[in-house]
mmCIF file with all atom_site columns, C-alpha atoms in Angstrom:
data_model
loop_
_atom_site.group_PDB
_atom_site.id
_atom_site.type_symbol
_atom_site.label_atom_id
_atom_site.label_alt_id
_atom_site.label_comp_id
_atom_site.label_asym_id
_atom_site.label_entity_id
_atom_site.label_seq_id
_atom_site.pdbx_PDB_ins_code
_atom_site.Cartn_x
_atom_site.Cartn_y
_atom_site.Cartn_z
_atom_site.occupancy
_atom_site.B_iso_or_equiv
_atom_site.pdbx_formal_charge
_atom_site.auth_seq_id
_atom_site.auth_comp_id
_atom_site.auth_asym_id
_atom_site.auth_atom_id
_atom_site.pdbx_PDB_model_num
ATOM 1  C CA . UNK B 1 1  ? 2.379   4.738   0.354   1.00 63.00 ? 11  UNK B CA 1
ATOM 2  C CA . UNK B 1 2  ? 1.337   1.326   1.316   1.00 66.00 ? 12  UNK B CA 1
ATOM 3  C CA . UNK B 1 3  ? -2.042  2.163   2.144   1.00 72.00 ? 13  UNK B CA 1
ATOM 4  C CA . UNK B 1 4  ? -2.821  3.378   -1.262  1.00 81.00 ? 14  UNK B CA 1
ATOM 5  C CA . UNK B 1 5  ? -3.388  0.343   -3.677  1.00 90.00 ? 15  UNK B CA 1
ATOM 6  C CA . UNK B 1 6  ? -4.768  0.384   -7.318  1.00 92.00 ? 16  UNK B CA 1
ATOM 7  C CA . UNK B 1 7  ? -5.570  -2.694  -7.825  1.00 92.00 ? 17  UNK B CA 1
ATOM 8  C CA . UNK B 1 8  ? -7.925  -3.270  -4.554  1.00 92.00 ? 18  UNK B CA 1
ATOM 9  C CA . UNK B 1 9  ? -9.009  -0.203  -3.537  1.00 95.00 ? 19  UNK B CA 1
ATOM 10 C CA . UNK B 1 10 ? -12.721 0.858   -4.224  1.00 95.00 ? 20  UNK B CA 1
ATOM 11 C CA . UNK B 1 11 ? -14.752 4.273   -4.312  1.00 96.00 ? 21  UNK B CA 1
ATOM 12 C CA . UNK B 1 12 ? -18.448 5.114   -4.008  1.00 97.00 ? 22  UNK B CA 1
ATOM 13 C CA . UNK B 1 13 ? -19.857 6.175   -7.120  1.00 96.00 ? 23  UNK B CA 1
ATOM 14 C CA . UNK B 1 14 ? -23.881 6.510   -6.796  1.00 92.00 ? 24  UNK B CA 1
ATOM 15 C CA . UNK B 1 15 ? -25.250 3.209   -5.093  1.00 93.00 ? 25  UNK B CA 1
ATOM 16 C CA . UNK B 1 16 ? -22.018 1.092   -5.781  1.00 95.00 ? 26  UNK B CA 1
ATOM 17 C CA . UNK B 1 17 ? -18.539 0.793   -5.386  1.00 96.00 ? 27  UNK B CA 1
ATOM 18 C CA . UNK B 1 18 ? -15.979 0.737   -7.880  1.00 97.00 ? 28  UNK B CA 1
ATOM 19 C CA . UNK B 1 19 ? -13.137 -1.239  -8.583  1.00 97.00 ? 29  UNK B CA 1
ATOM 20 C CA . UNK B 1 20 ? -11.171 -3.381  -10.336 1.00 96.00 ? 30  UNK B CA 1
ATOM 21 C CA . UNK B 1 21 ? -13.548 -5.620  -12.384 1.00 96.00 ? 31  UNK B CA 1
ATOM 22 C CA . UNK B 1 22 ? -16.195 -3.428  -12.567 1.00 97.00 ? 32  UNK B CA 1
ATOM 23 C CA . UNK B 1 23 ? -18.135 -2.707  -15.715 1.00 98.00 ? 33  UNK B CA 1
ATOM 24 C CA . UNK B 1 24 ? -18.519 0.563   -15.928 1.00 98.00 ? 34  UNK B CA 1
ATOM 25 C CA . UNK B 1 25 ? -20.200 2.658   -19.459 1.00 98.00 ? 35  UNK B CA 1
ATOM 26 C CA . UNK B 1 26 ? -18.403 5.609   -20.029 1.00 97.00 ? 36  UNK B CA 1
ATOM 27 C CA . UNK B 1 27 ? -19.773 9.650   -19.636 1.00 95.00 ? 37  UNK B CA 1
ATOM 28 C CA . UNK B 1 28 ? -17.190 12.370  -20.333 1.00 92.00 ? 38  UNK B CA 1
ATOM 29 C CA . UNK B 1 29 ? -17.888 15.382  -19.779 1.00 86.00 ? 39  UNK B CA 1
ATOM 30 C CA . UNK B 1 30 ? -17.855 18.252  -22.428 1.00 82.00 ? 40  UNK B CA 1
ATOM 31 C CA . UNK B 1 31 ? -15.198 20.430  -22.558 1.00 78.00 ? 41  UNK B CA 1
ATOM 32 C CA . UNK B 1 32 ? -12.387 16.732  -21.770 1.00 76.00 ? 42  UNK B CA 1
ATOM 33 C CA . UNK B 1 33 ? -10.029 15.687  -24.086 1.00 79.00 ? 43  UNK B CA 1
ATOM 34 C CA . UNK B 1 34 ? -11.400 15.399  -27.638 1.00 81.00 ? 44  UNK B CA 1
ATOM 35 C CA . UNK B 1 35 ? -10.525 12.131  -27.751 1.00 85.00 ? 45  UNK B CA 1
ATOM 36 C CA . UNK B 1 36 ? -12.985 11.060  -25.219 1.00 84.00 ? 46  UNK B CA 1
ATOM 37 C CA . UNK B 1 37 ? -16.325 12.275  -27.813 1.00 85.00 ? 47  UNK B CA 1
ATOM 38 C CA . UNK B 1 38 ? -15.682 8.987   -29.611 1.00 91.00 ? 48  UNK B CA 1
ATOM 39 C CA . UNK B 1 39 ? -15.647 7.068   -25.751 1.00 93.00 ? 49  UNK B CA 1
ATOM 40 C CA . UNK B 1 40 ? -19.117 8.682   -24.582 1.00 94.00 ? 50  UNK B CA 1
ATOM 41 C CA . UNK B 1 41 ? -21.383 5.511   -23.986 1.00 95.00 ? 51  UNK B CA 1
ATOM 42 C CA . UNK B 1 42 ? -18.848 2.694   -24.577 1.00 96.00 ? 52  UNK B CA 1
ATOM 43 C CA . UNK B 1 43 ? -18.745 -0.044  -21.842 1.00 97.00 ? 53  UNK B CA 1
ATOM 44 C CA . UNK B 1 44 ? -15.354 -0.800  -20.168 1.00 97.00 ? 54  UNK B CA 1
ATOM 45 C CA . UNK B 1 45 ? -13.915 -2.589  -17.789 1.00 97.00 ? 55  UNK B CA 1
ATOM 46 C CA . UNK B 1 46 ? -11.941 -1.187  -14.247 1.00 97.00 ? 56  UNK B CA 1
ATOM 47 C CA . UNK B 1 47 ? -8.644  -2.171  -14.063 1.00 96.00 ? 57  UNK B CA 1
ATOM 48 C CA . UNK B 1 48 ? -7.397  0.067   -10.782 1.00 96.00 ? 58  UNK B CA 1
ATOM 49 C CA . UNK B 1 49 ? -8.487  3.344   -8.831  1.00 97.00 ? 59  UNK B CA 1
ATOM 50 C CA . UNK B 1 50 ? -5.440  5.413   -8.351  1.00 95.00 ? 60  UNK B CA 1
ATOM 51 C CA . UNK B 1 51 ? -4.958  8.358   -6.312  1.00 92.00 ? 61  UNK B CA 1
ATOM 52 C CA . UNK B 1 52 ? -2.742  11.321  -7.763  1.00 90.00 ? 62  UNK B CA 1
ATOM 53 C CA . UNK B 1 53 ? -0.274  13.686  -5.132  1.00 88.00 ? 63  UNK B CA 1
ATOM 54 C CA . UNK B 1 54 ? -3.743  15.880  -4.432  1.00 90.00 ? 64  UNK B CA 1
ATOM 55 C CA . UNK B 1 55 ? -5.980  13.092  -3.342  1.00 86.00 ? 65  UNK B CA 1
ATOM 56 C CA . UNK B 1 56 ? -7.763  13.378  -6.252  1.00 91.00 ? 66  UNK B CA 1
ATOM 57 C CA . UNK B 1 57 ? -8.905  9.673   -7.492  1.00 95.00 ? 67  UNK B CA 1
ATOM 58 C CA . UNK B 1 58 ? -8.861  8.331   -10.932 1.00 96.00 ? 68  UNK B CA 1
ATOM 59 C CA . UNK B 1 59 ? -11.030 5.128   -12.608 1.00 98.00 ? 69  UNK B CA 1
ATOM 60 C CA . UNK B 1 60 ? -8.696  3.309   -15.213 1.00 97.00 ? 70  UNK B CA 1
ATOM 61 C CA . UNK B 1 61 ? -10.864 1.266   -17.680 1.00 97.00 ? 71  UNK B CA 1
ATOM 62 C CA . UNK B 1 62 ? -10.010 -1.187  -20.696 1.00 95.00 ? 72  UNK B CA 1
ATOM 63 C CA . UNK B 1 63 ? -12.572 -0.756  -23.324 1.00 96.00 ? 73  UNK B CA 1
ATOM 64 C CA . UNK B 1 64 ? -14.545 -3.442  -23.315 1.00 96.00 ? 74  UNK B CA 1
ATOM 65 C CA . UNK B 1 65 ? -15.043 -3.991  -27.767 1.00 94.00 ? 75  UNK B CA 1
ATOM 66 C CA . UNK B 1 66 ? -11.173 -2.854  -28.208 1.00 94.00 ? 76  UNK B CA 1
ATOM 67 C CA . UNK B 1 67 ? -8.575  -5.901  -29.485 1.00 92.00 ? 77  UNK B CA 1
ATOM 68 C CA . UNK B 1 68 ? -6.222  -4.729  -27.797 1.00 92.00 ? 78  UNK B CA 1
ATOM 69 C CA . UNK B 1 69 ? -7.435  -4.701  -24.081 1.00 89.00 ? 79  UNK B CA 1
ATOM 70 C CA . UNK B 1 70 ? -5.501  -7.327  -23.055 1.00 89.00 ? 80  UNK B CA 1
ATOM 71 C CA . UNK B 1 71 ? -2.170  -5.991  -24.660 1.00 92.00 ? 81  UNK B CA 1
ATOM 72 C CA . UNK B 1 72 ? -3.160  -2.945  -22.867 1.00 90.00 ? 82  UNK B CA 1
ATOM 73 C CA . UNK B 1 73 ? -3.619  -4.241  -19.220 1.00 88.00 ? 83  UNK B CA 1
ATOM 74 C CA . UNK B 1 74 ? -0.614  -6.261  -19.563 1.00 91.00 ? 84  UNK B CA 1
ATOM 75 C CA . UNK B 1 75 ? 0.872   -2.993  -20.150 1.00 93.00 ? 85  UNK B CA 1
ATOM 76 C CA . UNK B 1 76 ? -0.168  -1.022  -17.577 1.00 91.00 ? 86  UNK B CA 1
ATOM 77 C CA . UNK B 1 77 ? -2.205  1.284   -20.313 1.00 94.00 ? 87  UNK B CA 1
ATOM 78 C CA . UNK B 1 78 ? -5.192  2.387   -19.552 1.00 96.00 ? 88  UNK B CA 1
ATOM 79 C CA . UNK B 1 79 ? -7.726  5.587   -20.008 1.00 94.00 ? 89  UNK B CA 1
ATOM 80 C CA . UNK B 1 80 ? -8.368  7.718   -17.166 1.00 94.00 ? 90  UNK B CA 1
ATOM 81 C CA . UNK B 1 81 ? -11.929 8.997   -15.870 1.00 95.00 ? 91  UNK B CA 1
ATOM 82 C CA . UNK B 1 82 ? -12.677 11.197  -12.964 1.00 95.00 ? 92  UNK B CA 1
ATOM 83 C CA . UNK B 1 83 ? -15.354 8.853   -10.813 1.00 96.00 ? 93  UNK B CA 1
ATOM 84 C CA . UNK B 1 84 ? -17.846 11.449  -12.121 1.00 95.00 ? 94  UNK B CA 1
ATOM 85 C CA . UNK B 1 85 ? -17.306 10.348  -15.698 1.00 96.00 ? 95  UNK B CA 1
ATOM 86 C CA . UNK B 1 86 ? -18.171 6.836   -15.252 1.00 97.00 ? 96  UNK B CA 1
ATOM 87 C CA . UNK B 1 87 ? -21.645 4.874   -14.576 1.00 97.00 ? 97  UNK B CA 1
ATOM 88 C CA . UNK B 1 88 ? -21.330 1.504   -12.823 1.00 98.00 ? 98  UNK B CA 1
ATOM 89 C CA . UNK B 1 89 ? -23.273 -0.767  -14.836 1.00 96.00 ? 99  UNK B CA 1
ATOM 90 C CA . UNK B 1 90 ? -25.484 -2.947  -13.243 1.00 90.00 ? 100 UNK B CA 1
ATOM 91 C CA . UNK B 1 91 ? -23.974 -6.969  -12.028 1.00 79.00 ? 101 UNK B CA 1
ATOM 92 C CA . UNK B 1 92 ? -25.712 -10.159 -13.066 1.00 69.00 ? 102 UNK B CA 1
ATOM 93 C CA . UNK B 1 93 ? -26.348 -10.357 -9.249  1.00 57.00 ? 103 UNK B CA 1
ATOM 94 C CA . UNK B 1 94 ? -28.593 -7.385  -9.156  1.00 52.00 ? 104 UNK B CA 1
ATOM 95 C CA . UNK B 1 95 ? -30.579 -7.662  -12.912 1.00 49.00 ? 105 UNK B CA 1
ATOM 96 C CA . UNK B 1 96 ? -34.019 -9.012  -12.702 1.00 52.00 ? 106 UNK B CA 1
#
């Protein structure tokens, strides 16, 4: 669907909007995959906001400490967040 694009489309989530570029701290919620315990309060980095058959969205980050971001954006792997499950961090524009 051409009007659905990862890499420049943007949703609300609280005051901003996400998308690609973003920095973003991560907030799983309990009860998600157990590998995302070990993610809860990292910072990352949005790489795309994709949209799945239901019209559900999806954030996918790159971790903003891990080695092998880069390897993993040129790959086209990411992790996945429901826009509940991530906290836009503040820009340099908007710090005091």
């Amino acid at each position: 669907d051409a009007s659905v694009d990862p890499w420049s489309d943007r949703i609300p989530i609280g005051d901003s909007m996400v998308g690609k570029g973003t920095k973003v701290r991560l907030r799983p919620r309990p009860g998600g995959d157990a590998q995302d315990f070990f993610l809860v309060g990292m910072d990352a980095t949005v790489a795309g906001v994709f949209a799945d058959v239901d019209g559900g969205r999806h954030v996918a980050v790159t971790l903003d400490d891990d080695p092998a971001a880069e390897l993993n954006l040129a790959h086209g792997r990411f992790r996945y967040f429901h826009p509940d499950e991530v906290e836009p961090l503040p820009t340099e524009e908007s710090s005091p």
